[in-house]
Amino acid sequence: MKRALIIGITGQDGPYLAKLLVNKGYKVYGGYRRSSTRNLWRLHYLDVKKDVELISLDLIDQTSIMAAIKQSRPDEIYNLAAQSFVGVSFEEAIATGEITGLGVTRILDSIRQTNPRIKFYQASTSEMFGDALPPQSEKTLFEPNSPYAAAKLYAHWATKSYRQGYGLFACSGILFNHESPIRGIEFVTRKITDGVARIKMGYSDKIYLGNLDAKRDWGFAGDYVEAMWLMLQQKKADDYVIATGESHTVKEFCEEAFSCVGLNWQKYVEVDKKFLRPNDVHYLLGDPAKAKKELNWQPKVNFKELVKMMVEADLEKYQNPLKHTRQFLKHI
Ligand code: NAP
Ligand code: GDD
């Protein structure tokens, strides 16, 4: 039986990846911060909590990483942990560098010291491209323009340098935005779909947003975790862009989400300057040709289906509050 350690199990991608690996017969360990017990709801939501053995781990503490590796004895480590919110990285630039950047070197060096045969996946990001001209591919030059993107680029190069310098099987997936019903509510897609559901139910009458013209290549998290696994099954470690190849503005996301409940978005969305960033990435559009060719990977859920899935899940939450309260009470 193969063994995997997922670091960042309590985030959006962790439970989707855990579910995929459990279905493939893996023994799955989840590295999580003890302070984050409240975020375990995502594992319950995908009904995978019972299958994951949790291990306390913090990326700022190398001793905890070494201990987690010794305890789980993994064949594969997936690092999904990060301070991942771009907006907050401008306010917490040092913590972001410490966790999102340096934290990855701590994992790489722990692998080198304990068992260099462990395969490693690093969650790199399309944010590293900044305002480089679209479509962005593995050949596009990086132009990070936020503390988050700079930290991720440091981690990206560290992963590559441990691969080249020490021969580790270390890959980076350069993932474009991917979303789902368990996306953090601070990210724009979930903020919109939750807002649409609240407005439809009569609990709220507006959604306040920042830059409506930003363009993103949005896919479904469930599809993207499959690409992570595929990367670690190849003969050679490499880096891959994972994207849909289709881009939409935040405005278009609003339009689509409101149309799912028969409302006109223009009546309910307002711009509030406090949600504008000191620097934003304007246009992300990925070219996933290499992943299609070498990993035989392609996304299954399209933009419309993704928006509908998220709106319906948020509506269901407000329509069946008792079910969700019960689910919440089960795991506190
Ligand atoms: P997410 O929902 O923000 O989850 C981040 C995870 O990191 C959480 O489990 C969080 O745990 C954990 N974490 C934060 N600081 C930590 C620390 N000091 N030590 C250990 N764990 C820590 O992110 P996601 O959407 O699942 O994304 C997964 C990864 O892919 C992230 O690295 C993100 O930057 C990257 N990425 C995401 C996207 C996307 O569109 N989703 C695209 C490209 C790349 P707590 O519960 O304790 O906070
Ligand atoms: N969060 C947020 N809140 N974003 C807003 C808002 C708002 O009220 N209004 C407009 N936006 C715009 C942001 O300025 C940005 O241009 C776009 O919506 C998407 O913002 P987020 O959903 O916060 O995602 P992100 O693209 O900044 O970052 C996500 O994707 C990256 C991959 O490209 C995160 O998941 C990162 O961790 C990930 O690396």
Short mmCIF file of C-alpha atoms and ligand atoms in Angstrom, two decimals:
data_model
loop_
_atom_site.label_atom_id
_atom_site.label_comp_id
_atom_site.label_asym_id
_atom_site.label_seq_id
_atom_site.Cartn_x
_atom_site.Cartn_y
_atom_site.Cartn_z
CA MET A 1 0.00 0.00 0.00
CA LYS A 2 1.40 3.41 -1.03
CA ARG A 3 1.59 6.09 1.63
CA ALA A 4 1.08 9.82 1.13
CA LEU A 5 1.49 12.83 3.38
CA ILE A 6 -0.66 15.83 2.40
CA ILE A 7 0.57 19.04 4.03
CA GLY A 8 -2.26 21.59 4.16
CA ILE A 9 -5.05 19.00 4.50
CA THR A 10 -7.55 21.56 5.90
CA GLY A 11 -7.56 23.83 2.83
CA GLN A 12 -9.68 23.55 -0.30
CA ASP A 13 -7.46 21.14 -2.25
CA GLY A 14 -6.48 18.85 0.67
CA PRO A 15 -9.77 16.94 1.00
CA TYR A 16 -10.17 16.56 -2.81
CA LEU A 17 -6.65 15.12 -3.06
CA ALA A 18 -7.18 12.91 0.01
CA LYS A 19 -10.35 11.50 -1.55
CA LEU A 20 -8.57 10.77 -4.83
CA LEU A 21 -5.67 9.02 -3.07
CA VAL A 22 -7.90 7.01 -0.74
CA ASN A 23 -9.87 5.82 -3.78
CA LYS A 24 -6.59 4.73 -5.35
CA GLY A 25 -5.79 2.63 -2.27
CA TYR A 26 -3.29 4.94 -0.55
CA LYS A 27 -2.83 5.26 3.20
CA VAL A 28 -3.23 9.03 3.64
CA TYR A 29 -1.75 11.24 6.37
CA GLY A 30 -2.76 14.87 6.71
CA GLY A 31 -0.39 17.49 8.11
CA TYR A 32 -2.36 20.20 9.88
CA ARG A 33 -1.91 22.97 12.43
CA ARG A 34 -3.53 22.17 15.75
CA SER A 35 -5.06 25.65 15.81
CA SER A 36 -7.02 24.74 12.67
CA THR A 37 -9.41 22.17 14.04
CA ARG A 38 -12.29 24.38 12.88
CA ASN A 39 -11.17 23.91 9.27
CA LEU A 40 -11.62 20.13 9.45
CA TRP A 41 -15.23 20.68 8.28
CA ARG A 42 -13.95 20.41 4.69
CA LEU A 43 -12.87 16.79 5.27
CA HIS A 44 -16.35 16.02 6.59
CA TYR A 45 -17.97 17.79 3.66
CA LEU A 46 -16.23 15.37 1.25
CA ASP A 47 -16.72 12.46 3.68
CA VAL A 48 -13.02 11.65 3.85
CA LYS A 49 -12.16 12.56 7.47
CA LYS A 50 -12.42 8.93 8.67
CA ASP A 51 -9.81 7.86 6.10
CA VAL A 52 -7.12 10.41 6.96
CA GLU A 53 -4.69 10.15 9.86
CA LEU A 54 -3.95 13.66 11.11
CA ILE A 55 -0.46 14.72 12.16
CA SER A 56 0.41 18.02 13.77
CA LEU A 57 2.72 20.04 11.52
CA ASP A 58 3.59 23.69 11.03
CA LEU A 59 5.68 24.92 8.11
CA ILE A 60 7.49 27.38 10.36
CA ASP A 61 8.73 24.51 12.53
CA GLN A 62 11.17 22.14 10.81
CA THR A 63 11.18 19.74 13.77
CA SER A 64 7.46 19.14 13.23
CA ILE A 65 8.04 18.45 9.51
CA MET A 66 10.81 15.92 10.25
CA ALA A 67 8.65 14.24 12.89
CA ALA A 68 5.67 14.02 10.52
CA ILE A 69 7.84 12.40 7.85
CA LYS A 70 9.24 9.90 10.33
CA GLN A 71 5.76 9.04 11.60
CA SER A 72 4.04 8.72 8.20
CA ARG A 73 6.96 7.20 6.20
CA PRO A 74 5.45 8.51 2.95
CA ASP A 75 6.24 7.51 -0.63
CA GLU A 76 4.81 10.84 -1.74
CA ILE A 77 4.50 14.25 -0.11
CA TYR A 78 2.09 16.86 -1.47
CA ASN A 79 2.67 20.38 -0.18
CA LEU A 80 -0.58 22.33 -0.42
CA ALA A 81 0.10 24.51 2.62
CA ALA A 82 0.62 28.23 2.25
CA GLN A 83 -0.57 31.65 3.30
CA SER A 84 -2.47 31.57 0.02
CA PHE A 85 -4.49 34.78 0.00
CA VAL A 86 -2.86 37.32 -2.32
CA GLY A 87 -4.60 40.34 -0.78
CA VAL A 88 -3.42 39.48 2.75
CA SER A 89 0.15 38.95 1.52
CA PHE A 90 0.46 42.74 1.14
CA GLU A 91 -0.44 43.15 4.83
CA GLU A 92 1.47 40.10 6.12
CA ALA A 93 4.40 40.05 3.73
CA ILE A 94 6.92 38.61 6.18
CA ALA A 95 4.70 35.81 7.44
CA THR A 96 3.86 34.99 3.82
CA GLY A 97 7.55 34.74 2.93
CA GLU A 98 8.21 32.61 6.00
CA ILE A 99 5.39 30.11 5.35
CA THR A 100 4.76 30.15 1.61
CA GLY A 101 8.43 30.54 0.62
CA LEU A 102 10.87 29.33 3.26
CA GLY A 103 8.46 26.65 4.54
CA VAL A 104 8.98 24.76 1.29
CA THR A 105 12.75 24.69 1.70
CA ARG A 106 12.16 23.22 5.15
CA ILE A 107 10.19 20.36 3.57
CA LEU A 108 12.71 19.82 0.78
CA ASP A 109 15.60 19.71 3.19
CA SER A 110 13.72 17.39 5.54
CA ILE A 111 13.17 15.01 2.61
CA ARG A 112 16.87 15.21 1.69
CA GLN A 113 17.89 14.41 5.26
CA THR A 114 15.37 11.66 6.02
CA ASN A 115 14.60 9.80 2.78
CA PRO A 116 15.58 11.31 -0.60
CA ARG A 117 13.48 8.70 -2.42
CA ILE A 118 10.24 10.43 -1.33
CA LYS A 119 8.49 12.05 -4.30
CA PHE A 120 7.49 15.68 -3.74
CA TYR A 121 4.74 17.86 -5.21
CA GLN A 122 4.85 21.64 -4.73
CA ALA A 123 1.77 23.82 -5.25
CA SER A 124 3.14 26.57 -7.49
CA THR A 125 0.83 29.16 -8.98
CA SER A 126 -0.11 31.20 -12.03
CA GLU A 127 0.32 34.30 -9.81
CA MET A 128 4.07 33.89 -10.48
CA PHE A 129 3.39 35.11 -14.05
CA GLY A 130 2.07 38.46 -12.84
CA ASP A 131 1.23 40.58 -15.88
CA ALA A 132 3.25 38.49 -18.38
CA LEU A 133 1.32 38.37 -21.67
CA PRO A 134 -1.24 35.57 -21.99
CA PRO A 135 -1.48 32.73 -22.75
CA GLN A 136 1.03 31.72 -20.07
CA SER A 137 2.86 28.39 -20.39
CA GLU A 138 5.92 26.68 -18.87
CA LYS A 139 8.04 28.83 -21.22
CA THR A 140 6.62 32.19 -20.07
CA LEU A 141 8.95 34.36 -17.97
CA PHE A 142 7.83 34.95 -14.38
CA GLU A 143 6.94 38.50 -13.27
CA PRO A 144 5.64 38.16 -9.69
CA ASN A 145 3.93 41.32 -8.46
CA SER A 146 2.78 40.51 -4.91
CA PRO A 147 4.57 39.25 -1.77
CA TYR A 148 2.61 36.00 -2.22
CA ALA A 149 3.79 35.52 -5.80
CA ALA A 150 7.39 36.33 -4.84
CA ALA A 151 7.30 33.77 -2.01
CA LYS A 152 5.80 31.15 -4.34
CA LEU A 153 8.47 31.84 -6.93
CA TYR A 154 11.18 31.35 -4.30
CA ALA A 155 9.57 27.99 -3.41
CA HIS A 156 9.30 27.11 -7.10
CA TRP A 157 13.01 27.68 -7.68
CA ALA A 158 13.93 25.89 -4.45
CA THR A 159 11.99 22.85 -5.67
CA LYS A 160 13.79 22.96 -9.00
CA SER A 161 17.19 23.40 -7.37
CA TYR A 162 16.68 20.39 -5.04
CA ARG A 163 15.65 18.38 -8.11
CA GLN A 164 18.73 19.42 -10.07
CA GLY A 165 21.20 19.63 -7.19
CA TYR A 166 20.25 16.60 -5.07
CA GLY A 167 18.35 14.49 -7.61
CA LEU A 168 15.07 14.62 -5.66
CA PHE A 169 11.92 13.63 -7.54
CA ALA A 170 10.42 17.09 -6.98
CA CYS A 171 7.72 18.60 -9.23
CA SER A 172 5.85 21.88 -9.30
CA GLY A 173 2.35 22.20 -10.64
CA ILE A 174 1.84 25.76 -11.88
CA LEU A 175 -1.88 25.78 -11.18
CA PHE A 176 -4.26 28.45 -12.39
CA ASN A 177 -7.23 29.41 -10.18
CA HIS A 178 -9.36 26.45 -9.21
CA GLU A 179 -12.53 26.61 -7.17
CA SER A 180 -15.23 24.43 -5.59
CA PRO A 181 -18.03 24.50 -3.01
CA ILE A 182 -15.34 24.26 -0.27
CA ARG A 183 -13.31 27.22 -1.54
CA GLY A 184 -12.38 29.71 1.20
CA ILE A 185 -15.05 32.41 1.48
CA GLU A 186 -12.43 35.18 1.17
CA PHE A 187 -11.72 34.30 -2.48
CA VAL A 188 -13.79 36.11 -5.07
CA THR A 189 -15.70 33.15 -6.56
CA ARG A 190 -16.99 31.83 -3.25
CA LYS A 191 -17.65 35.36 -1.98
CA ILE A 192 -19.89 35.83 -5.04
CA THR A 193 -21.69 32.46 -4.90
CA ASP A 194 -22.29 32.77 -1.15
CA GLY A 195 -23.52 36.34 -1.72
CA VAL A 196 -25.88 35.21 -4.49
CA ALA A 197 -27.37 32.57 -2.21
CA ARG A 198 -27.78 35.06 0.65
CA ILE A 199 -29.48 37.58 -1.65
CA LYS A 200 -31.77 34.92 -3.12
CA MET A 201 -32.79 33.88 0.41
CA GLY A 202 -33.40 37.48 1.44
CA TYR A 203 -30.55 37.59 4.01
CA SER A 204 -28.60 40.29 2.21
CA ASP A 205 -29.07 42.81 -0.58
CA LYS A 206 -25.58 43.60 -1.93
CA ILE A 207 -22.16 42.12 -2.66
CA TYR A 208 -19.22 44.52 -2.38
CA LEU A 209 -16.23 43.69 -4.57
CA GLY A 210 -12.96 45.23 -5.79
CA ASN A 211 -11.54 44.90 -9.32
CA LEU A 212 -14.33 43.59 -11.57
CA ASP A 213 -12.21 43.61 -14.73
CA ALA A 214 -9.54 41.11 -13.60
CA LYS A 215 -9.51 38.02 -15.81
CA ARG A 216 -8.92 34.54 -14.44
CA ASP A 217 -8.67 31.04 -15.88
CA TRP A 218 -11.02 29.26 -13.44
CA GLY A 219 -11.23 25.46 -13.20
CA PHE A 220 -12.60 22.89 -10.74
CA ALA A 221 -10.40 21.79 -7.81
CA GLY A 222 -11.53 18.15 -8.17
CA ASP A 223 -10.01 18.05 -11.67
CA TYR A 224 -6.78 19.77 -10.65
CA VAL A 225 -5.82 17.37 -7.83
CA GLU A 226 -5.76 14.58 -10.40
CA ALA A 227 -3.00 16.45 -12.25
CA MET A 228 -0.98 16.66 -8.99
CA TRP A 229 -1.10 12.89 -8.61
CA LEU A 230 -0.28 12.29 -12.29
CA MET A 231 2.88 14.41 -12.01
CA LEU A 232 4.26 12.11 -9.32
CA GLN A 233 3.54 8.99 -11.42
CA GLN A 234 5.78 10.03 -14.34
CA LYS A 235 9.22 8.56 -15.04
CA LYS A 236 10.86 11.98 -14.71
CA ALA A 237 10.11 14.87 -12.38
CA ASP A 238 9.08 18.06 -14.18
CA ASP A 239 6.92 21.20 -13.90
CA TYR A 240 3.52 21.59 -15.57
CA VAL A 241 0.96 24.34 -16.18
CA ILE A 242 -2.54 23.20 -15.17
CA ALA A 243 -5.37 25.35 -16.54
CA THR A 244 -8.54 25.24 -18.63
CA GLY A 245 -7.34 27.50 -21.46
CA GLU A 246 -10.37 29.77 -21.02
CA SER A 247 -10.49 33.09 -19.15
CA HIS A 248 -13.35 35.20 -17.74
CA THR A 249 -13.63 38.52 -15.93
CA VAL A 250 -14.91 38.81 -12.36
CA LYS A 251 -17.88 40.64 -13.93
CA GLU A 252 -18.65 37.60 -16.09
CA PHE A 253 -18.47 35.37 -13.03
CA CYS A 254 -21.04 37.63 -11.32
CA GLU A 255 -23.29 37.60 -14.37
CA GLU A 256 -23.21 33.80 -14.59
CA ALA A 257 -23.74 33.27 -10.84
CA PHE A 258 -26.73 35.64 -10.62
CA SER A 259 -28.25 34.14 -13.76
CA CYS A 260 -28.30 30.73 -11.99
CA VAL A 261 -30.97 32.14 -9.65
CA GLY A 262 -32.71 34.31 -12.26
CA LEU A 263 -31.36 37.68 -11.03
CA ASN A 264 -29.57 40.55 -12.79
CA TRP A 265 -26.11 41.00 -11.21
CA GLN A 266 -25.96 44.74 -11.93
CA LYS A 267 -28.65 45.42 -9.33
CA TYR A 268 -26.70 43.75 -6.53
CA VAL A 269 -22.94 44.20 -7.09
CA GLU A 270 -21.12 47.33 -5.97
CA VAL A 271 -17.45 48.27 -5.97
CA ASP A 272 -15.85 49.08 -2.63
CA LYS A 273 -12.32 50.47 -2.88
CA LYS A 274 -11.23 48.61 0.22
CA PHE A 275 -11.20 45.40 -1.85
CA LEU A 276 -8.78 46.81 -4.44
CA ARG A 277 -5.18 45.57 -4.10
CA PRO A 278 -2.03 47.74 -4.22
CA ASN A 279 -1.10 45.70 -7.28
CA ASP A 280 -3.33 43.23 -9.11
CA VAL A 281 -2.74 40.59 -11.78
CA HIS A 282 -4.96 41.57 -14.68
CA TYR A 283 -5.12 38.71 -17.15
CA LEU A 284 -4.39 35.05 -16.51
CA LEU A 285 -5.00 32.49 -19.24
CA GLY A 286 -3.12 29.20 -19.09
CA ASP A 287 -1.88 26.99 -21.88
CA PRO A 288 -2.14 23.41 -20.54
CA ALA A 289 -0.83 21.76 -23.76
CA LYS A 290 2.15 20.10 -22.06
CA ALA A 291 -0.03 18.53 -19.33
CA LYS A 292 -2.48 17.34 -21.96
CA LYS A 293 0.29 15.74 -24.01
CA GLU A 294 2.53 14.28 -21.30
CA LEU A 295 0.10 13.61 -18.44
CA ASN A 296 -2.93 12.91 -20.61
CA TRP A 297 -4.76 15.33 -18.31
CA GLN A 298 -7.64 17.59 -19.14
CA PRO A 299 -10.32 19.40 -17.15
CA LYS A 300 -13.80 17.83 -17.07
CA VAL A 301 -15.85 20.66 -15.51
CA ASN A 302 -16.32 23.84 -17.58
CA PHE A 303 -16.89 27.43 -16.41
CA LYS A 304 -20.71 27.35 -16.46
CA GLU A 305 -20.83 23.99 -14.68
CA LEU A 306 -18.40 25.22 -12.03
CA VAL A 307 -20.40 28.38 -11.26
CA LYS A 308 -23.65 26.40 -11.11
CA MET A 309 -22.11 23.78 -8.78
CA MET A 310 -20.94 26.50 -6.39
CA VAL A 311 -24.16 28.51 -6.41
CA GLU A 312 -26.26 25.39 -5.83
CA ALA A 313 -24.06 24.26 -2.92
CA ASP A 314 -24.31 27.69 -1.26
CA LEU A 315 -28.07 27.84 -1.78
CA GLU A 316 -28.46 24.37 -0.31
CA LYS A 317 -26.52 25.49 2.77
CA TYR A 318 -29.05 28.27 3.49
CA GLN A 319 -32.07 26.17 2.52
CA ASN A 320 -31.10 23.27 4.83
CA PRO A 321 -29.44 25.00 7.79
CA LEU A 322 -30.28 22.14 10.16
CA LYS A 323 -28.39 19.61 8.06
CA HIS A 324 -25.36 21.87 8.05
CA THR A 325 -25.60 22.59 11.78
CA ARG A 326 -25.69 18.83 12.43
CA GLN A 327 -22.66 18.34 10.18
CA PHE A 328 -20.86 21.12 12.06
CA LEU A 329 -21.78 19.72 15.50
CA LYS A 330 -20.49 16.28 14.45
CA HIS A 331 -16.94 17.54 14.22
CA ILE A 332 -16.45 20.13 16.95
P1 NAP B 1 -6.11 27.10 1.09
O1 NAP B 1 -7.53 26.67 1.05
O2 NAP B 1 -5.78 28.48 1.46
O3 NAP B 1 -5.34 26.10 2.12
C1 NAP B 1 -4.07 26.39 2.58
C2 NAP B 1 -3.64 25.33 3.58
O4 NAP B 1 -2.36 25.70 4.11
C3 NAP B 1 -4.58 25.18 4.78
O5 NAP B 1 -4.71 23.83 5.10
C4 NAP B 1 -3.81 25.90 5.89
O6 NAP B 1 -4.10 25.40 7.15
C5 NAP B 1 -2.39 25.49 5.51
N1 NAP B 1 -1.37 26.31 6.19
C6 NAP B 1 -1.27 27.67 6.19
N2 NAP B 1 -0.19 28.04 6.93
C7 NAP B 1 0.38 26.89 7.39
C8 NAP B 1 1.51 26.61 8.19
N3 NAP B 1 2.27 27.59 8.72
N4 NAP B 1 1.83 25.32 8.44
C9 NAP B 1 1.05 24.31 7.96
N5 NAP B 1 -0.04 24.52 7.21
C10 NAP B 1 -0.37 25.79 6.92
O7 NAP B 1 -5.40 26.79 -0.29
P2 NAP B 1 -5.91 25.87 -1.51
O8 NAP B 1 -6.85 26.67 -2.34
O9 NAP B 1 -6.30 24.53 -0.99
O10 NAP B 1 -4.57 25.75 -2.36
C11 NAP B 1 -3.60 24.76 -2.06
C12 NAP B 1 -2.23 25.28 -2.44
O11 NAP B 1 -2.20 25.59 -3.83
C13 NAP B 1 -1.80 26.56 -1.74
O12 NAP B 1 -0.42 26.46 -1.50
C14 NAP B 1 -2.08 27.66 -2.74
O13 NAP B 1 -1.19 28.74 -2.54
C15 NAP B 1 -1.80 26.93 -4.03
N6 NAP B 1 -2.56 27.37 -5.20
C16 NAP B 1 -3.91 27.46 -5.11
C17 NAP B 1 -4.63 27.82 -6.24
C18 NAP B 1 -6.13 27.93 -6.19
O14 NAP B 1 -6.68 28.54 -7.09
N7 NAP B 1 -6.78 27.33 -5.20
C19 NAP B 1 -3.96 28.05 -7.46
C20 NAP B 1 -2.58 27.91 -7.49
C21 NAP B 1 -1.89 27.55 -6.36
P3 NAP B 1 -5.02 26.17 8.25
O15 NAP B 1 -6.36 25.50 8.15
O16 NAP B 1 -4.27 25.88 9.49
O17 NAP B 1 -5.04 27.62 7.90
N1 GDD B 2 -10.68 37.98 -2.97
C1 GDD B 2 -11.30 38.97 -3.63
N2 GDD B 2 -12.30 39.66 -3.02
N3 GDD B 2 -10.92 39.24 -4.91
C2 GDD B 2 -11.58 40.20 -5.58
C3 GDD B 2 -12.63 40.93 -5.00
C4 GDD B 2 -13.00 40.66 -3.66
O1 GDD B 2 -13.89 41.27 -3.08
N4 GDD B 2 -13.09 41.79 -5.93
C5 GDD B 2 -12.38 41.62 -7.04
N5 GDD B 2 -11.45 40.66 -6.83
C6 GDD B 2 -10.44 40.23 -7.81
C7 GDD B 2 -9.01 40.23 -7.27
O2 GDD B 2 -8.49 41.56 -7.26
C8 GDD B 2 -8.34 39.32 -8.29
O3 GDD B 2 -8.00 40.06 -9.44
C9 GDD B 2 -9.46 38.32 -8.65
O4 GDD B 2 -10.68 38.89 -8.18
C10 GDD B 2 -9.27 36.95 -8.03
O5 GDD B 2 -9.03 37.12 -6.65
P1 GDD B 2 -8.99 35.86 -5.63
O6 GDD B 2 -10.21 35.06 -5.78
O7 GDD B 2 -8.64 36.39 -4.30
O8 GDD B 2 -7.83 34.95 -6.23
P2 GDD B 2 -6.37 35.31 -6.76
O9 GDD B 2 -6.39 35.14 -8.24
O10 GDD B 2 -5.86 36.57 -6.20
O11 GDD B 2 -5.51 34.14 -6.09
C11 GDD B 2 -5.98 32.78 -6.12
O12 GDD B 2 -5.50 32.15 -7.28
C12 GDD B 2 -4.07 32.02 -7.35
C13 GDD B 2 -3.74 31.33 -8.68
O13 GDD B 2 -3.72 32.27 -9.71
C14 GDD B 2 -5.50 32.11 -4.84
O14 GDD B 2 -6.08 30.84 -4.75
C15 GDD B 2 -3.99 31.95 -4.84
O15 GDD B 2 -3.59 31.18 -3.73
C16 GDD B 2 -3.59 31.24 -6.14
O16 GDD B 2 -2.19 31.05 -6.20
#
